[in-house]
Coordinates of C-alpha atoms in Angstrom, one line a residue:
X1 CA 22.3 129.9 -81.9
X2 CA 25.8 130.5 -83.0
X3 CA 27.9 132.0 -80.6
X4 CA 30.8 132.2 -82.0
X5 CA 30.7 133.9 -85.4
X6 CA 30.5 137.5 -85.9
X7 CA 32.7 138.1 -88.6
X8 CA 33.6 135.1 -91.0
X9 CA 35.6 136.2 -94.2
X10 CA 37.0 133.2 -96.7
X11 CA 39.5 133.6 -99.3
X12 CA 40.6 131.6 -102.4
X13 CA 43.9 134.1 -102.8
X14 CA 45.6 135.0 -105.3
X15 CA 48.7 137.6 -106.0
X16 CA 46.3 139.9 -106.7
X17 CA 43.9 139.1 -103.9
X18 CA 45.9 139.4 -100.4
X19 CA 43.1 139.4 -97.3
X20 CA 44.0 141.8 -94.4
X21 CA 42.5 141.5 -91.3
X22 CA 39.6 144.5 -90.4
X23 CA 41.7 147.1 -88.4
X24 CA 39.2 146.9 -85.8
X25 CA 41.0 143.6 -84.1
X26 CA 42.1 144.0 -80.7
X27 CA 45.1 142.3 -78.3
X28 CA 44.2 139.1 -77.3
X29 CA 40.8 138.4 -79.4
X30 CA 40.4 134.8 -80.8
X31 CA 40.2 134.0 -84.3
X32 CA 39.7 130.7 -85.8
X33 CA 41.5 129.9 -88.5
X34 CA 40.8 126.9 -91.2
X35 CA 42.8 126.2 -94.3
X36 CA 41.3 123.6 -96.5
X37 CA 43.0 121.6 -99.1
X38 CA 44.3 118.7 -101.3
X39 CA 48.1 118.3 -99.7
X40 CA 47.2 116.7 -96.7
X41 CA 50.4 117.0 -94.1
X42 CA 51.7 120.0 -96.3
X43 CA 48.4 122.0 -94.9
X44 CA 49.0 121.3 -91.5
X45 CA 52.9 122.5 -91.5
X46 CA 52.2 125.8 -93.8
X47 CA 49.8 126.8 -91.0
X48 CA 51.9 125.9 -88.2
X49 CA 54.8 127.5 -90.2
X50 CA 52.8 130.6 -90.0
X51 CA 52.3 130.9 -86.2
X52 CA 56.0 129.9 -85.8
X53 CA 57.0 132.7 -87.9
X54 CA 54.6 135.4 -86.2
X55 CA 55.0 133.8 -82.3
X56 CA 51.3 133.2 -82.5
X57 CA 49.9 131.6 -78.9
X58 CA 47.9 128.9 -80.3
X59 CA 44.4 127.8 -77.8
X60 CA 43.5 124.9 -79.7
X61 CA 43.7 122.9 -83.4
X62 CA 41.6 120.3 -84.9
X63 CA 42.3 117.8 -88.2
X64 CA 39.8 116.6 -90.8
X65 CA 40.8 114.3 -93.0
X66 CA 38.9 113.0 -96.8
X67 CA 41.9 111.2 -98.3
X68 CA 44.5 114.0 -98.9
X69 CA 41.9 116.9 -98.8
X70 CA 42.0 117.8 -94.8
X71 CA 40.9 121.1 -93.1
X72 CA 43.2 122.1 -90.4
X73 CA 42.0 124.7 -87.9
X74 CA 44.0 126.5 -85.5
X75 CA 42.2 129.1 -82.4
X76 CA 44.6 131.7 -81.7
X77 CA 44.5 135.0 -79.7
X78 CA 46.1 137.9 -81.1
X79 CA 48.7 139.5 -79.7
X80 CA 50.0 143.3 -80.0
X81 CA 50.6 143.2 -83.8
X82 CA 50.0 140.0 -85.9
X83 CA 49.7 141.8 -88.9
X84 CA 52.1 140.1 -90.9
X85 CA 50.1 136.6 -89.8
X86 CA 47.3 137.4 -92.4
X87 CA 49.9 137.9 -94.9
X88 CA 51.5 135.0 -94.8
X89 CA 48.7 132.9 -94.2
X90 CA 47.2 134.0 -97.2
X91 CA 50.7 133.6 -99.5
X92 CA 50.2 130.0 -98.0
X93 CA 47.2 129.3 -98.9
X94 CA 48.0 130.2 -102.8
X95 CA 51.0 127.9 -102.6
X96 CA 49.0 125.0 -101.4
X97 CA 46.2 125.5 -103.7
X98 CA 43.9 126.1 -100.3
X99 CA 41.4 128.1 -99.5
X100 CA 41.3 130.0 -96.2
X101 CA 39.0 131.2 -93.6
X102 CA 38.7 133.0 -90.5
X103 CA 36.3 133.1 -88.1
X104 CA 36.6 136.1 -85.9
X105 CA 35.3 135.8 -82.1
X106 CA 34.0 138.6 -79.8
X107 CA 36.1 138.7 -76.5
X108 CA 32.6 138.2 -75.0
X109 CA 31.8 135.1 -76.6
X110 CA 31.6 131.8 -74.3
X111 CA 33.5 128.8 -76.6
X112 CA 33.1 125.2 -76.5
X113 CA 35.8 123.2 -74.5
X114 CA 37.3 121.6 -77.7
X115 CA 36.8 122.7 -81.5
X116 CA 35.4 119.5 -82.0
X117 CA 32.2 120.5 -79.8
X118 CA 28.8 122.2 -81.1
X119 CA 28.9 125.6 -80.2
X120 CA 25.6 124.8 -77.8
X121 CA 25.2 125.7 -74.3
X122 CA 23.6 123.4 -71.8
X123 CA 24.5 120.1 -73.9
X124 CA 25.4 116.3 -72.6
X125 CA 27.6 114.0 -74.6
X126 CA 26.4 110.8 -75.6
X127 CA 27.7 107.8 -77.9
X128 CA 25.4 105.7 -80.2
X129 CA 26.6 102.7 -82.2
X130 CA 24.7 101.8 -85.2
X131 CA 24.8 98.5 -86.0
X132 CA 23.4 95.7 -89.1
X133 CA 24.8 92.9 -90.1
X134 CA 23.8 93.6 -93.5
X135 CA 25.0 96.6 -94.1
X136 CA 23.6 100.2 -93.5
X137 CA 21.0 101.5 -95.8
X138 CA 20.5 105.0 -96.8
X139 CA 17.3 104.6 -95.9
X140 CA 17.8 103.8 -92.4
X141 CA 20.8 106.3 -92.4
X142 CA 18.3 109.2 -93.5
X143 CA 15.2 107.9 -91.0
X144 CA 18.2 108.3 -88.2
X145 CA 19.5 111.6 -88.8
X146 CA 16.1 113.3 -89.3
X147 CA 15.6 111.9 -86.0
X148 CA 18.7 113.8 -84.5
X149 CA 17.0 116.8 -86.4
X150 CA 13.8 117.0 -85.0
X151 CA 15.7 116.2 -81.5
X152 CA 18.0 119.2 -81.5
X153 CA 21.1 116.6 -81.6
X154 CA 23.9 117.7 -82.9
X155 CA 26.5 115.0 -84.7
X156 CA 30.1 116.0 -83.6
X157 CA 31.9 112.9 -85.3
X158 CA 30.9 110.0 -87.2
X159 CA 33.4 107.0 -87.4
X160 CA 33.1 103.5 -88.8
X161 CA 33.7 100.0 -86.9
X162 CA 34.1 97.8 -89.2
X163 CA 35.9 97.1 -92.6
X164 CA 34.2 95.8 -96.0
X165 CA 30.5 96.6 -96.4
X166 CA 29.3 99.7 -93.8
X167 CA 27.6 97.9 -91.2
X168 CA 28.6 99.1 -88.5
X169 CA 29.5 103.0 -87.1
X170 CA 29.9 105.3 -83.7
X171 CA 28.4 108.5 -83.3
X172 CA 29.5 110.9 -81.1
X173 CA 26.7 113.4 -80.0
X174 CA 25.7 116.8 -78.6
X175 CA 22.0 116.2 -77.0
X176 CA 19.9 119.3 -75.2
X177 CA 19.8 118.6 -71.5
X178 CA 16.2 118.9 -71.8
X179 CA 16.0 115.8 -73.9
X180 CA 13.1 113.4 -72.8
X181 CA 15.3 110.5 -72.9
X182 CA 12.7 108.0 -72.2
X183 CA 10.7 109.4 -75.5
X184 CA 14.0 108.8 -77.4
X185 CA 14.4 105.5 -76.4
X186 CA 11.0 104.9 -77.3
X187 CA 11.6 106.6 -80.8
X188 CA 15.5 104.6 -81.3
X189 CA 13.0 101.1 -80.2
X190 CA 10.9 101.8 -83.5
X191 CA 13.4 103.1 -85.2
X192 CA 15.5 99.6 -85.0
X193 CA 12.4 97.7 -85.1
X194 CA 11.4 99.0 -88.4
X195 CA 14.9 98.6 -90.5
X196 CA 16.5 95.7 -88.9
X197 CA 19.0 98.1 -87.1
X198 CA 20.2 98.0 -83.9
X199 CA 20.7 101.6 -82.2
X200 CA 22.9 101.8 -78.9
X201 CA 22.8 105.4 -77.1
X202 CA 25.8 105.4 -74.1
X203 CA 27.1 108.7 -72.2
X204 CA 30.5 109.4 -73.7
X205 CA 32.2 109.5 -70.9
X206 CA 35.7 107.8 -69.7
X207 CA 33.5 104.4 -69.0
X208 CA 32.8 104.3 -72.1
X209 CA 35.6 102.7 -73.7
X210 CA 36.7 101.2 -70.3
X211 CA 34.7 98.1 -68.9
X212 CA 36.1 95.8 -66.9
X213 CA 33.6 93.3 -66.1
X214 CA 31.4 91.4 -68.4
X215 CA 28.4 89.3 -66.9
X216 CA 26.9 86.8 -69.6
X217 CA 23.4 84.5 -69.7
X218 CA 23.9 81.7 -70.1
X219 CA 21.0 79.9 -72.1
X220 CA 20.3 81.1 -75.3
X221 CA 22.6 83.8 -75.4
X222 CA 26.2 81.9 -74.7
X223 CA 25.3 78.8 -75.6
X224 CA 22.1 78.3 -78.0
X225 CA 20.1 76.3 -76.4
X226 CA 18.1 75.8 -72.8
X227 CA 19.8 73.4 -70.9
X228 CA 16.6 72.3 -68.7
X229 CA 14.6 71.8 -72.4
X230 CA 17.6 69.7 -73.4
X231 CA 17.6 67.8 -70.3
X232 CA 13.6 67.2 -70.8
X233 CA 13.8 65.9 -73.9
X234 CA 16.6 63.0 -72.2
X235 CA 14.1 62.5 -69.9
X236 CA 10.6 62.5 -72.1
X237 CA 9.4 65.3 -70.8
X238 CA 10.1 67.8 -72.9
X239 CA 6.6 69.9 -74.1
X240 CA 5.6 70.1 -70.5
X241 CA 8.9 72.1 -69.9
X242 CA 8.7 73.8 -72.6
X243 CA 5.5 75.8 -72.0
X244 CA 6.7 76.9 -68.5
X245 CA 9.9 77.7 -69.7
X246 CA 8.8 79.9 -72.2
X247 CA 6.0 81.6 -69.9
X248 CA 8.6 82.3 -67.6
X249 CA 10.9 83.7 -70.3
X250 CA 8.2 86.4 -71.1
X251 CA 7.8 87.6 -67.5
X252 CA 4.3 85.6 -67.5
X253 CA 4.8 83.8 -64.0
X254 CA 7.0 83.9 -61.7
X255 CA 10.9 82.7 -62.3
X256 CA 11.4 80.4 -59.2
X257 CA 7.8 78.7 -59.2
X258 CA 8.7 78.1 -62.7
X259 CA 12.3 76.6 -62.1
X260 CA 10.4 74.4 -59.2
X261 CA 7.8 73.3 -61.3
X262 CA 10.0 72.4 -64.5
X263 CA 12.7 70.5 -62.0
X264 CA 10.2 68.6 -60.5
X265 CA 9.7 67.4 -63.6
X266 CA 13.3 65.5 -63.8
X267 CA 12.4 63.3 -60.8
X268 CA 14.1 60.0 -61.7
X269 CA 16.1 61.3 -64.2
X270 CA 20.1 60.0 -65.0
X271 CA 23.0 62.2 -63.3
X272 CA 24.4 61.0 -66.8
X273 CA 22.4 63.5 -69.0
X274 CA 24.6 65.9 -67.6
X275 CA 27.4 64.7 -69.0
X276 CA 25.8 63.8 -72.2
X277 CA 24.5 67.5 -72.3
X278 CA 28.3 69.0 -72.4
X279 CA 28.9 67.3 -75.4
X280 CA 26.3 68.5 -77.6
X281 CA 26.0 72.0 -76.3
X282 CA 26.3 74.7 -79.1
X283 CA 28.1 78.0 -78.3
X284 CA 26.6 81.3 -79.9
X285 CA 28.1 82.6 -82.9
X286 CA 31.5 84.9 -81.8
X287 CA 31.2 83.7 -77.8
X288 CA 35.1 82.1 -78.3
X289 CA 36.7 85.0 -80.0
X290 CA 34.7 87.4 -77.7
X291 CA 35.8 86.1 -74.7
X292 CA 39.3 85.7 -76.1
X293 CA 40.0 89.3 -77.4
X294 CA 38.3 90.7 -73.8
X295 CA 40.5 88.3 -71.7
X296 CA 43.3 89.9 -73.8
X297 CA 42.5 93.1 -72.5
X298 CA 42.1 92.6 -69.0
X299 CA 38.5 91.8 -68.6
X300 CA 37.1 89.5 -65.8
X301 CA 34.4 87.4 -67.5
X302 CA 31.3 86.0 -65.5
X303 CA 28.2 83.5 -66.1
X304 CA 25.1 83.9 -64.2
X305 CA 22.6 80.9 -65.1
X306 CA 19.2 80.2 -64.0
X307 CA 20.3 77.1 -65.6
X308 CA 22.7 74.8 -63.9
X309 CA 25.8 74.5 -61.7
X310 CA 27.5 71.7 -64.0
X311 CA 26.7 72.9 -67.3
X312 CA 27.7 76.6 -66.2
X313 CA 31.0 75.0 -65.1
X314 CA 31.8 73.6 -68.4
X315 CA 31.0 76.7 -70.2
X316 CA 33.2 78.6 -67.6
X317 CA 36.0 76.3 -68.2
X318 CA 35.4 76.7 -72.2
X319 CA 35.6 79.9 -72.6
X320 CA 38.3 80.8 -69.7
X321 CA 35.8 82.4 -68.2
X322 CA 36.9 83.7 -64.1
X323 CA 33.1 83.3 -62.2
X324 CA 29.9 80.9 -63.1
X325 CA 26.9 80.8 -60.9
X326 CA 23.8 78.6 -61.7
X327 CA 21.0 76.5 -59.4
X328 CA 22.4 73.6 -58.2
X329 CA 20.5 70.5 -59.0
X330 CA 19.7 67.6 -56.0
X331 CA 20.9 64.0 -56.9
X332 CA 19.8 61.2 -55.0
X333 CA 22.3 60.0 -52.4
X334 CA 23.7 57.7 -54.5
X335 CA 24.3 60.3 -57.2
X336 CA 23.0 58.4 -60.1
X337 CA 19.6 59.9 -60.2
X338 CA 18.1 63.6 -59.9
X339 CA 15.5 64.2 -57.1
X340 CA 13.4 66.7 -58.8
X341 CA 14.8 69.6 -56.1
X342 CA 16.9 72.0 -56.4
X343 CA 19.9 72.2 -53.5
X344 CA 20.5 76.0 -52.0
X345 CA 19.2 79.9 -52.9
X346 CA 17.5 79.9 -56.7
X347 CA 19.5 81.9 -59.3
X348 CA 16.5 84.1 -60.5
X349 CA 16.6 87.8 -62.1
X350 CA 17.0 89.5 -58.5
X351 CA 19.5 87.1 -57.9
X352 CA 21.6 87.6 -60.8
X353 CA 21.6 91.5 -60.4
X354 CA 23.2 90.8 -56.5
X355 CA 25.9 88.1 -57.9
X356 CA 26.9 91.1 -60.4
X357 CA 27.2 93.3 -57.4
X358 CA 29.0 91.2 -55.6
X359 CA 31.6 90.1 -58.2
X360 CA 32.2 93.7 -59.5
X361 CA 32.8 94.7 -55.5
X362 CA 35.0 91.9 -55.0
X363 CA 36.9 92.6 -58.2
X364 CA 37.0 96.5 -57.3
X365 CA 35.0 97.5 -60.0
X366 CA 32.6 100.1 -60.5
X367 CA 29.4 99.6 -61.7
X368 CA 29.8 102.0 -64.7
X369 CA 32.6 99.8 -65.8
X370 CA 30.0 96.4 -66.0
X371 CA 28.6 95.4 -69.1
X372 CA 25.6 93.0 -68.7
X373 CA 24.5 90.8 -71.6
X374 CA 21.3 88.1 -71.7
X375 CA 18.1 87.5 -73.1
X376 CA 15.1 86.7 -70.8
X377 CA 13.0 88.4 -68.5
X378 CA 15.3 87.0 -65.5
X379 CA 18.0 89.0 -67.2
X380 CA 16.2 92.5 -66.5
X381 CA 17.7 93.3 -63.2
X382 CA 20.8 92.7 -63.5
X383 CA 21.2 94.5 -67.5
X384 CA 19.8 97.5 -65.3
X385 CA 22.3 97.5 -63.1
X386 CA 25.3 97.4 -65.0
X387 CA 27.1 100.6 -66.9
X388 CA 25.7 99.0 -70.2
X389 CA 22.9 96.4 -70.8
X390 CA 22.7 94.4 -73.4
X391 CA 19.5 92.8 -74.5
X392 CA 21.2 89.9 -76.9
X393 CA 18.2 88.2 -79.4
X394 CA 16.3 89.2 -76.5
X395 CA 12.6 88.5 -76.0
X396 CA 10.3 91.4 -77.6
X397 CA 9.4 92.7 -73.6
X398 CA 13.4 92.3 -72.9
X399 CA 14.4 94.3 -75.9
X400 CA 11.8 97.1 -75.1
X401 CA 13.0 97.5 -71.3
X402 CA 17.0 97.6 -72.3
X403 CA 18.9 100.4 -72.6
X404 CA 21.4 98.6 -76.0
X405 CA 19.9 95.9 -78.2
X406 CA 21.8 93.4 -80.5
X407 CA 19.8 91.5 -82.9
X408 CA 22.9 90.0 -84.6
X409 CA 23.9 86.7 -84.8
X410 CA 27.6 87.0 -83.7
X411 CA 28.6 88.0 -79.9
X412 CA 31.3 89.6 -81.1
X413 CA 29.2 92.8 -82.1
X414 CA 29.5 93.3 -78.5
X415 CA 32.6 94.9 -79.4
X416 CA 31.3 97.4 -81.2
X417 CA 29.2 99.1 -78.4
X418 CA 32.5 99.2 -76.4
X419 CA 34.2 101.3 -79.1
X420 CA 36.5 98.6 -80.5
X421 CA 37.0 98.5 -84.4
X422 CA 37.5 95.3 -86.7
X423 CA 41.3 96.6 -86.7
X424 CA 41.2 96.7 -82.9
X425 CA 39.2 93.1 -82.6
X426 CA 42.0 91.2 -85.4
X427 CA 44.8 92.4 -83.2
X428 CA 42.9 90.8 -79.8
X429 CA 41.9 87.5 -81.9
X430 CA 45.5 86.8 -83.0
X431 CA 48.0 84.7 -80.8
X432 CA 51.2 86.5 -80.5

């Protein structure tokens, strides 16, 4: 339902043509005015010129920009006699080859906050980031606003992220409080899954654009690889660890009889795979200039591994990250071999979620303000706890249970749920 309209009029004027207001307009009604039309800047000042002239008290104004075409609306209330305000409007209007419309509320009509809001009642705001490497289709682009049809969403703003080839773009929403959100996560899941598309849906709130604390994976979502399958194949053991760690990966048994079991496997094995490790490690596509451009901003970065204390070390230390926490693996008193134990509390999903606590507390940070990013099972609890979740290249089960999915290559698409543009990102890469 519109609340707002009850008498609209448009004009393209001429000398002959001159609108005046209906005679029925009353002290301190609100009227919305628009003038649309191909002088960009010019539009805006003949407007303003206008209430200037005719002491006009001016609610609210809103800008639309298409290259020099904008529409530039201004709410007003009337005052005593703004007679002359029609006038002039309209001789503007001719001038700047515009055409002009009003939009004339009741003094009984409830308005939106901002012009930029749907005229709805009963509405929450939300954000979702669109998001393909290759590029956006119009099929995609259709399947995903006849999905905001059939919800009742209503599209306040549309913006793209990145430059060249669309790939990338924020919408800024008006969704029924009666929305089953579940269902629509459910629907946004397919939705992705069946054009290659990622779909992240975040409140729009001040949080939004204003994390503070990023928590990463390690293991396949920093770095490429899982160190323990790298250590296995060092020590010949590596198809045995490899079927545990990928049944514990898909929530199939339980994370810290699986972390035993695939430890003890490393009995005898070198301290000096460790080392040998480091150097062939492969980080993930964007983890550098990620890191980089959020350390620029103030961000505290963390690693929380069900991997391993030295190899998390080195990551930290690579990436100038401020926290790592991994299992610590038992060497033999000597230090030159492994034991096949692990020494202290296991790392596993619960864990992780309670290290992300306990950072963001120490650091003074709310939880809102936490963006969590992995891609196992063991990665669940905590992407649940933070403000935003992010299932990176996660695991089919992983990717249904989070709240924001990448399936992109690069980390730094990570920037793009925060809000941040490719103009934004160059000027955080850069060394000043």
């Amino acid at each position: 339902a519109n609340m707002s309209t009850n008498l609209q009029s448009k004009l393209v004027p001429s000398p002959q043509n001159i609108w005046s207001p209906p005679s029925n307009l009353l002290p301190n009604q609100k009227i919305l005015i628009s003038l649309t039309g191909p002088h960009g800047t010019d539009i805006i000042g003949c407007v303003l010129d206008c209430m200037a002239k005719n002491d006009c008290e001016i609610e609210d104004f809103m800008l639309s920009r298409l290259y020099h075409n904008v529409t530039f609306g201004v709410l007003i209330t009337l005052k005593s006699d703004n007679s002359d305000l029609f006038r002039d409007l309209a001789e503007a209007a001719q001038k700047w080859d515009g055409s002009l419309a009003f939009n004339i509320h009741e003094q009984q009509d409830i308005l939106p906050k901002s012009l930029e809001d749907a005229p709805y009642k009963n509405r929450i705001k939300y954000t979702a980031t669109v998001l393909n490497q290759n590029g956006l289709t119009p099929q995609f682009l259709d399947e995903w606003t006849k999905l905001l049809l059939r919800e009742k969403i209503s599209v306040e703003k549309m913006q793209r992220l990145n430059e060249g080839k669309l790939s990338c773009a924020d919408y800024k929403l008006s969704v029924p409080s009666e929305t089953d959100f579940e269902q629509l996560r459910q629907e946004l899941f397919q939705l992705s899954i069946n054009h290659g598309t990622d779909v992240a849906l975040q409140p729009f709130n001040v949080f939004r654009r204003h994390k503070r604390l990023v928590v990463f994976d390690m293991d396949s979502t920093l770095i490429q690889q899982e160190v323990i399958d790298e250590i296995a194949k060092m020590a010949g053991v590596v198809d045995k660890v490899a079927v545990i760690t990928e049944a514990a990966m898909n929530g199939e048994i339980d994370f810290k009889e699986s972390l035993r079991r695939r430890v003890s496997l490393l009995k005898g094995t070198s301290t000096d795979v460790l080392q040998a490790i480091k150097k062939i490690l492969t980080f993930t596509e964007g983890a550098h200039l990620l890191c980089k451009a959020l350390k620029k901003i103030g961000f505290k970065l963390a690693v929380i591994s069900g991997g391993f204390i030295p190899l998390a070390m080195h990551v930290k230390n690579e990436l100038g990250l401020d926290y790592a926490f991994a299992n610590q693996l038992e060497v033999s008193p000597d230090g030159l071999t492994l034991t096949g134990e692990l020494d202290g509390p296991i790392v596993d999903g619960e864990r992780k979620a309670e290290l992300l606590e306990v950072i963001a507390q120490a650091e003074n940070i709310k939880l809102e303000q936490v963006v969590a990013v992995g891609d196992g099972a063991n990665d669940l609890f905590m992407l649940a706890k933070a403000g935003l979740g992010i299932a990176f290249n996660a695991k089919p089960r992983v990717q249904e249970k989070a709240r924001a999915r990448i399936n992109q290559k690069s980390l730094k698409n990570i920037l793009y749920l925060l809000g941040y543009t490719d103009e934004d990102a160059e000027q955080l890469y850069n060394d000043y």
